[in-house]
Short mmCIF file of C-alpha atoms and ligand atoms in Angstrom, two decimals:
data_model
loop_
_atom_site.label_atom_id
_atom_site.label_comp_id
_atom_site.label_asym_id
_atom_site.label_seq_id
_atom_site.Cartn_x
_atom_site.Cartn_y
_atom_site.Cartn_z
CA MET V 40 16.69 -20.34 -8.15
CA TRP V 41 18.25 -23.76 -6.90
CA HIS V 42 15.37 -25.53 -8.26
CA ASP V 43 17.43 -27.73 -11.02
CA THR V 44 15.93 -28.62 -14.22
CA GLY V 45 18.82 -30.27 -15.27
CA THR V 46 20.32 -30.91 -18.63
CA SER V 47 18.43 -31.35 -21.64
CA ALA V 48 18.33 -29.67 -25.42
CA TRP V 49 15.92 -26.69 -24.19
CA VAL V 50 12.76 -29.34 -23.51
CA THR V 51 14.29 -32.43 -25.22
CA PRO V 52 15.82 -35.04 -22.99
CA ALA V 53 19.21 -35.35 -24.25
CA GLY V 54 20.44 -38.63 -25.37
CA LEU V 55 22.88 -40.26 -28.22
CA THR V 56 21.04 -37.94 -31.33
CA VAL V 57 20.46 -34.85 -28.76
CA GLN V 58 23.33 -33.25 -27.72
CA PRO V 59 22.98 -31.91 -23.87
CA LEU V 60 22.43 -28.45 -23.59
CA GLY V 61 21.13 -26.55 -20.43
CA HIS V 62 17.08 -26.45 -19.57
CA ILE V 63 14.78 -23.91 -20.91
CA GLU V 64 13.11 -23.22 -17.81
CA SER V 65 15.78 -22.06 -15.92
CA ALA V 66 16.59 -19.73 -12.87
CA GLU V 67 18.28 -17.12 -15.37
CA GLY V 68 14.93 -15.33 -16.76
CA LYS V 69 13.90 -14.87 -13.09
CA ARG V 70 17.35 -13.52 -11.74
CA ARG V 71 17.32 -11.31 -14.29
CA ILE V 72 14.04 -9.56 -13.19
CA ARG V 73 15.26 -9.44 -9.96
CA ASN V 74 18.42 -8.03 -11.22
CA LEU V 75 16.96 -5.38 -13.28
CA VAL V 76 14.33 -4.33 -10.35
CA GLU V 77 17.76 -3.73 -8.39
CA VAL V 78 19.69 -2.09 -10.86
CA SER V 79 16.84 0.42 -12.30
CA GLY V 80 16.39 1.40 -8.29
CA LEU V 81 12.67 0.13 -8.36
CA ILE V 82 13.80 -2.28 -5.60
CA ASP V 83 14.00 0.68 -3.19
CA HIS V 84 10.19 1.38 -3.56
CA LEU V 85 9.25 -2.09 -3.18
CA VAL V 86 8.35 -4.00 -0.04
CA GLN V 87 10.09 -7.49 0.04
CA LEU V 88 7.83 -10.32 1.36
CA LYS V 89 9.59 -13.26 2.71
CA PRO V 90 7.72 -16.63 1.24
CA ARG V 91 6.70 -19.55 3.54
CA MET V 92 6.37 -23.30 2.56
CA ALA V 93 2.85 -24.30 1.46
CA THR V 94 1.85 -27.10 3.99
CA GLU V 95 0.97 -30.79 3.09
CA ASP V 96 -2.69 -30.10 3.54
CA GLU V 97 -2.86 -26.94 1.03
CA VAL V 98 -1.13 -28.64 -1.52
CA LEU V 99 -3.64 -31.31 -1.17
CA ARG V 100 -6.38 -29.16 -1.77
CA LEU V 101 -5.74 -29.28 -5.36
CA HIS V 102 -3.18 -32.83 -5.53
CA THR V 103 -3.17 -36.00 -4.56
CA ARG V 104 -1.43 -37.82 -1.45
CA GLU V 105 0.04 -40.09 -4.30
CA TYR V 106 1.27 -37.56 -6.34
CA MET V 107 2.54 -35.71 -3.77
CA ASP V 108 4.48 -38.52 -2.16
CA ARG V 109 5.76 -39.15 -5.35
CA ILE V 110 7.50 -35.93 -5.83
CA LYS V 111 8.80 -36.01 -2.52
CA LYS V 112 10.25 -39.30 -2.55
CA ALA V 113 12.05 -38.64 -6.06
CA SER V 114 13.17 -35.28 -4.67
CA ASP V 115 14.91 -36.70 -1.73
CA GLU V 116 16.89 -38.86 -4.14
CA ILE V 117 18.20 -37.51 -7.18
CA GLY V 118 15.23 -35.94 -8.72
CA GLY V 119 13.02 -37.14 -11.74
CA ASP V 120 10.05 -36.01 -13.85
CA ALA V 121 6.89 -34.92 -12.31
CA GLY V 122 4.98 -35.89 -15.33
CA ASP V 123 5.08 -34.73 -18.90
CA LEU V 124 8.22 -32.42 -19.51
CA SER V 125 8.73 -31.69 -15.75
CA PRO V 126 12.20 -32.50 -15.04
CA PHE V 127 13.34 -31.36 -10.98
CA GLY V 128 16.35 -32.38 -8.92
CA HIS V 129 17.19 -33.12 -5.71
CA GLY V 130 15.35 -30.46 -3.00
CA SER V 131 12.96 -29.50 -5.92
CA TYR V 132 10.00 -30.71 -3.57
CA GLU V 133 10.58 -28.17 -0.75
CA ILE V 134 11.40 -25.53 -3.51
CA ALA V 135 7.77 -26.20 -5.42
CA LEU V 136 6.15 -25.93 -1.95
CA LEU V 137 8.07 -22.60 -1.50
CA ALA V 138 6.86 -21.36 -4.69
CA ALA V 139 3.12 -22.50 -3.93
CA GLY V 140 3.36 -20.87 -0.58
CA GLY V 141 5.13 -17.66 -1.79
CA CYS V 142 2.04 -17.13 -3.97
CA MET V 143 -0.16 -17.55 -0.82
CA THR V 144 2.29 -14.93 1.04
CA ALA V 145 1.53 -12.57 -1.53
CA VAL V 146 -2.22 -13.29 -1.48
CA ASP V 147 -2.21 -12.74 2.39
CA ALA V 148 -0.41 -9.65 2.18
CA VAL V 149 -2.63 -8.09 -0.11
CA LEU V 150 -5.72 -8.98 2.07
CA ASP V 151 -4.05 -8.04 5.11
CA GLY V 152 -3.44 -4.56 3.61
CA LYS V 153 0.63 -4.50 4.29
CA VAL V 154 1.00 -3.97 0.46
CA ASN V 155 -1.36 -2.72 -2.18
CA ASN V 156 -0.42 -5.51 -4.75
CA ALA V 157 2.11 -7.91 -5.07
CA TYR V 158 4.25 -9.88 -7.89
CA ALA V 159 5.27 -13.54 -6.43
CA LEU V 160 8.36 -14.09 -8.67
CA VAL V 161 8.49 -17.70 -8.21
CA ARG V 162 9.70 -20.82 -10.15
CA PRO V 163 8.96 -23.91 -10.74
CA PRO V 164 5.86 -22.21 -12.51
CA GLY V 165 2.35 -23.75 -11.91
CA HIS V 166 -0.38 -23.39 -14.32
CA HIS V 167 -0.13 -26.81 -16.34
CA ALA V 168 0.08 -28.61 -12.98
CA GLU V 169 -2.74 -31.04 -12.82
CA ARG V 170 -4.26 -33.27 -9.96
CA THR V 171 -2.14 -36.41 -10.41
CA THR V 172 0.43 -35.01 -12.79
CA GLY V 173 3.30 -32.29 -13.30
CA ARG V 174 3.15 -30.82 -16.85
CA GLY V 175 5.24 -28.22 -18.72
CA PHE V 176 7.55 -27.58 -16.43
CA CYS V 177 5.00 -27.12 -13.67
CA ILE V 178 5.14 -29.24 -10.04
CA PHE V 179 2.04 -27.80 -7.99
CA ALA V 180 -0.38 -25.64 -9.23
CA ASN V 181 1.10 -22.49 -7.36
CA THR V 182 -1.61 -19.80 -8.85
CA ALA V 183 -5.09 -22.03 -8.61
CA LEU V 184 -3.57 -22.98 -4.85
CA ALA V 185 -3.13 -19.49 -4.21
CA ALA V 186 -7.01 -18.93 -5.11
CA VAL V 187 -8.04 -22.07 -3.07
CA HIS V 188 -6.09 -20.27 -0.11
CA ALA V 189 -8.10 -17.14 -0.68
CA ARG V 190 -11.48 -18.96 -0.93
CA GLN V 191 -10.98 -21.63 1.96
CA SER V 192 -8.52 -20.12 4.50
CA ARG V 193 -9.42 -16.24 4.00
CA GLY V 194 -13.29 -16.71 3.13
CA LEU V 195 -13.33 -14.83 0.24
CA SER V 196 -16.55 -15.61 -1.69
CA ARG V 197 -15.10 -14.89 -5.24
CA VAL V 198 -11.69 -15.18 -7.04
CA ALA V 199 -10.50 -14.40 -10.70
CA ILE V 200 -7.60 -15.90 -12.41
CA VAL V 201 -6.21 -14.08 -15.39
CA ASP V 202 -3.72 -16.19 -17.26
CA TRP V 203 -1.59 -14.14 -19.66
CA ASP V 204 0.99 -16.80 -19.95
CA VAL V 205 1.24 -17.72 -23.73
CA HIS V 206 0.35 -21.27 -23.26
CA HIS V 207 -2.84 -22.70 -22.07
CA GLY V 208 -3.55 -22.65 -18.42
CA ASN V 209 -5.30 -26.18 -18.63
CA GLY V 210 -4.10 -27.12 -14.81
CA THR V 211 -5.87 -24.02 -13.58
CA GLU V 212 -8.82 -24.72 -15.97
CA HIS V 213 -9.05 -28.19 -14.98
CA ALA V 214 -8.94 -27.24 -10.82
CA PHE V 215 -12.15 -24.95 -11.19
CA TYR V 216 -13.96 -26.04 -14.22
CA ASP V 217 -16.91 -26.89 -12.48
CA ASP V 218 -16.38 -24.32 -9.96
CA PRO V 219 -18.72 -21.07 -10.60
CA THR V 220 -16.83 -19.20 -7.32
CA VAL V 221 -13.32 -19.06 -9.34
CA LEU V 222 -13.35 -17.48 -12.77
CA THR V 223 -10.56 -18.46 -14.85
CA ILE V 224 -9.56 -17.01 -17.79
CA SER V 225 -6.66 -17.74 -20.16
CA ILE V 226 -5.25 -15.94 -22.92
CA HIS V 227 -2.92 -17.96 -24.89
CA GLN V 228 -1.58 -18.98 -28.72
CA ASP V 229 -3.90 -21.33 -30.14
CA ASN V 230 -3.00 -25.15 -29.75
CA ASN V 231 0.35 -24.22 -28.43
CA TYR V 232 0.86 -25.92 -25.19
CA PRO V 233 -0.73 -28.50 -23.96
CA PRO V 234 -1.96 -29.76 -27.38
CA ASN V 235 -5.33 -29.82 -28.16
CA SER V 236 -6.20 -27.77 -24.90
CA GLY V 237 -7.73 -24.48 -24.47
CA GLY V 238 -10.21 -24.25 -26.95
CA ILE V 239 -12.66 -21.47 -26.88
CA GLY V 240 -15.94 -23.76 -26.47
CA ASP V 241 -14.32 -25.10 -23.16
CA THR V 242 -16.43 -22.80 -20.81
CA GLY V 243 -17.00 -24.69 -17.68
CA SER V 244 -19.43 -27.69 -16.49
CA GLY V 245 -22.14 -28.09 -14.50
CA PRO V 246 -22.49 -25.25 -12.04
CA GLY V 247 -19.13 -23.90 -13.36
CA VAL V 248 -20.66 -23.17 -17.17
CA GLY V 249 -20.00 -19.76 -18.08
CA TYR V 250 -16.58 -19.21 -15.53
CA ASN V 251 -14.34 -20.48 -17.75
CA ILE V 252 -12.87 -18.42 -20.78
CA ASN V 253 -10.17 -19.48 -23.23
CA VAL V 254 -9.08 -16.94 -25.73
CA PRO V 255 -6.94 -18.70 -28.15
CA LEU V 256 -5.19 -16.05 -30.08
CA PRO V 257 -3.45 -16.91 -33.32
CA PRO V 258 0.28 -17.16 -33.59
CA GLY V 259 1.63 -13.70 -34.60
CA SER V 260 -0.70 -11.69 -32.33
CA GLY V 261 0.99 -8.79 -31.18
CA VAL V 262 -0.06 -5.78 -28.66
CA GLY V 263 -3.32 -4.80 -30.61
CA ALA V 264 -4.79 -8.14 -30.50
CA TYR V 265 -3.57 -8.48 -26.58
CA ALA V 266 -4.93 -5.15 -25.57
CA ALA V 267 -8.48 -5.52 -27.40
CA THR V 268 -8.72 -8.64 -25.52
CA PHE V 269 -8.19 -6.98 -22.22
CA ASP V 270 -10.43 -4.47 -22.95
CA ARG V 271 -13.11 -6.31 -24.64
CA VAL V 272 -12.95 -9.55 -23.01
CA VAL V 273 -10.68 -9.60 -19.76
CA ALA V 274 -12.15 -6.34 -18.23
CA PRO V 275 -16.14 -6.74 -18.95
CA ALA V 276 -16.15 -10.35 -17.68
CA LEU V 277 -14.00 -8.97 -14.26
CA ARG V 278 -16.54 -6.46 -13.97
CA ALA V 279 -19.50 -8.94 -14.37
CA PHE V 280 -18.05 -11.18 -11.69
CA ARG V 281 -16.50 -8.77 -9.26
CA PRO V 282 -14.19 -10.65 -7.95
CA GLU V 283 -12.80 -9.76 -4.04
CA LEU V 284 -9.17 -10.74 -5.44
CA ILE V 285 -7.91 -11.00 -8.97
CA LEU V 286 -4.72 -13.35 -9.56
CA ILE V 287 -2.69 -12.84 -12.40
CA ALA V 288 -0.80 -16.07 -13.71
CA SER V 289 2.25 -14.12 -15.34
CA GLY V 290 4.03 -15.49 -18.07
CA LEU V 291 6.41 -13.49 -19.83
CA ASP V 292 6.39 -15.97 -23.19
CA ALA V 293 3.81 -14.26 -25.26
CA SER V 294 6.81 -11.68 -26.11
CA ALA V 295 8.51 -10.88 -29.44
CA MET V 296 11.87 -12.76 -28.08
CA ASP V 297 10.50 -15.89 -26.78
CA PRO V 298 11.59 -19.31 -28.09
CA LEU V 299 8.62 -21.27 -27.08
CA ALA V 300 5.88 -19.37 -28.61
CA SER V 301 5.29 -17.15 -31.65
CA MET V 302 3.46 -14.00 -30.31
CA MET V 303 4.93 -10.17 -30.61
CA MET V 304 4.34 -8.76 -26.91
CA THR V 305 6.64 -5.95 -25.81
CA SER V 306 7.15 -4.63 -22.68
CA ASP V 307 4.88 -1.89 -23.01
CA GLY V 308 2.30 -4.20 -24.10
CA TYR V 309 2.69 -5.80 -20.89
CA ARG V 310 2.75 -2.34 -19.33
CA LYS V 311 -0.89 -1.80 -20.79
CA LEU V 312 -2.23 -4.84 -20.06
CA THR V 313 -1.34 -4.62 -16.37
CA ARG V 314 -2.86 -0.77 -16.47
CA THR V 315 -5.94 -2.42 -17.61
CA MET V 316 -5.53 -5.17 -14.72
CA LEU V 317 -5.04 -2.29 -11.78
CA ASP V 318 -7.81 -0.15 -12.96
CA VAL V 319 -10.39 -2.94 -12.96
CA ALA V 320 -8.80 -3.93 -9.75
CA ALA V 321 -9.41 -0.74 -8.36
CA GLU V 322 -13.12 -0.56 -9.43
CA VAL V 323 -14.08 -4.08 -8.28
CA CYS V 324 -12.02 -5.23 -5.50
CA GLY V 325 -10.13 -2.24 -3.93
CA GLY V 326 -7.30 -2.97 -5.88
CA ARG V 327 -6.15 -6.22 -4.73
CA LEU V 328 -4.27 -7.72 -7.41
CA VAL V 329 -1.57 -10.42 -6.94
CA ALA V 330 0.61 -11.62 -9.81
CA CYS V 331 2.15 -14.87 -9.82
CA HIS V 332 5.17 -15.53 -12.14
CA GLU V 333 4.61 -18.41 -14.48
CA GLY V 334 6.58 -19.15 -18.12
CA GLY V 335 9.00 -16.65 -19.58
CA TYR V 336 12.14 -18.21 -21.94
CA SER V 337 13.98 -15.26 -23.26
CA PRO V 338 16.28 -14.47 -20.37
CA ALA V 339 17.43 -11.22 -22.52
CA TYR V 340 13.84 -9.73 -22.96
CA VAL V 341 11.77 -11.25 -20.00
CA PRO V 342 13.48 -8.69 -17.36
CA TYR V 343 12.23 -5.89 -19.25
CA CYS V 344 8.70 -7.33 -19.39
CA GLY V 345 8.95 -7.91 -15.93
CA LEU V 346 10.07 -4.25 -14.83
CA ALA V 347 6.94 -2.57 -16.70
CA ILE V 348 4.77 -4.65 -14.93
CA LEU V 349 6.52 -3.94 -11.49
CA GLU V 350 6.79 -0.11 -12.23
CA GLU V 351 3.28 -0.19 -13.25
CA MET V 352 2.39 -2.36 -10.16
CA ALA V 353 4.08 0.21 -8.00
CA GLY V 354 3.15 3.23 -9.71
CA ILE V 355 6.72 4.53 -10.48
CA ARG V 356 8.81 4.72 -13.47
CA THR V 357 12.23 4.65 -12.95
CA GLY V 358 13.21 5.76 -16.57
CA LEU V 359 15.39 2.47 -17.44
CA GLU V 360 14.40 2.16 -21.13
CA ASP V 361 13.93 -1.21 -22.92
CA PRO V 362 16.63 -1.24 -25.43
CA LEU V 363 14.61 -3.26 -27.43
CA LEU V 364 11.16 -1.87 -27.31
CA GLU V 365 11.62 0.54 -30.51
CA LEU V 366 12.42 -2.30 -32.75
CA LEU V 367 9.71 -4.69 -31.22
CA ALA V 368 6.79 -2.20 -31.38
CA GLN V 369 7.56 -1.38 -35.56
CA PHE V 370 7.14 -5.17 -36.27
CA GLY V 371 4.70 -5.95 -38.64
CA GLY V 372 1.22 -6.80 -37.41
CA GLN V 373 1.25 -5.05 -34.15
CA GLU V 374 -1.99 -4.08 -34.79
CA ILE V 375 -4.98 -6.44 -34.34
CA GLN V 376 -5.62 -8.23 -37.62
CA PRO V 377 -8.88 -9.65 -38.96
CA HIS V 378 -8.21 -13.22 -37.92
CA GLN V 379 -7.20 -12.18 -34.23
CA GLU V 380 -10.58 -9.69 -34.45
CA ALA V 381 -12.47 -12.42 -35.08
CA VAL V 382 -11.53 -14.55 -31.98
CA VAL V 383 -11.35 -11.62 -29.79
CA HIS V 384 -15.48 -11.25 -30.93
CA GLN V 385 -16.30 -14.51 -30.20
CA ALA V 386 -14.70 -14.26 -26.79
CA ALA V 387 -16.00 -11.06 -26.00
CA LYS V 388 -19.58 -12.70 -26.46
CA LEU V 389 -18.50 -15.31 -23.76
CA ALA V 390 -17.84 -12.59 -21.40
CA SER V 391 -20.85 -10.34 -22.21
CA GLY V 392 -23.01 -13.53 -21.00
CA LEU V 393 -21.03 -13.51 -17.53
CA GLN V 394 -22.95 -12.72 -14.29
CA ALA V 395 -21.93 -13.22 -10.93
CA PRO V 396 -22.85 -16.29 -9.14
CA ALA V 397 -25.88 -16.44 -6.89
ZN1 ZN C 654 3.73 -20.58 -20.58
#
């Protein structure tokens, strides 16, 4: 919560023509998930895991020494920018290590059978971070580093990452683009952020061809388009790939209330997607499912989406209701539309061609 993204006008650096305002990637959305989990009583049913920092060697699996040193140096001074739109303050280096390490802690707890599944509520987010630069509020590639941890430190043969953050998981895609042992699936708003990234034709390279699936849904997609994507693309791809662990890059910015995208998901929509993920995980990998928090910029609504996901993962209904669900669920276009259907159809073909690597 102490990661300081400083002053800007949401995402635009403040200046003589831009009046300062808080940065949009703030602690508030995450803190309010935590608070709602407490107020609802769900927390009494959860096991709380104490995160550790990722080690330098662990981070160097996906980032360069030069990049790490640059972040550390700036963080020891007054902060800086990790690259493109990734401002940070004094001490953010250690907090970013804690975010990456927290995702590894969650993976270990699930693999060791301490918990059935886990949600790592961390920030800064990670799925835009590249080998040599931060992007889109991200510093280190948390979810991707957790996947490498599962592969290299825990010896798993196959790991899948399902990224339902509304923006393209470019960093995750790049980390495993030629790697057939980590299946990466990103469901995102077509060409939102990063620009010109996440096309449906980007399926991997070399031995990794076929093991990267992008589903660039049109703006305006609602629960119907997301549910169809999970039923017809994500679930079949996971069944074919047979991962030993499934990670979710869990951005909650596809909600109808989010200011950084134009989708129409609801808390109940996230509940449905979580149900699908739990069912597939039970089928293919003994229920081993770890969600790593990514984006989500409506502090008012993100908590209800987070609570729905956590309730589903814990198998408990607290009875605390989402006060906006009825309104958002009746928005026009919540059911799948023909132009959305066309994208899901195309992506389903990619999923049906998938096989587990030899
Ligand atoms: Zn996002």
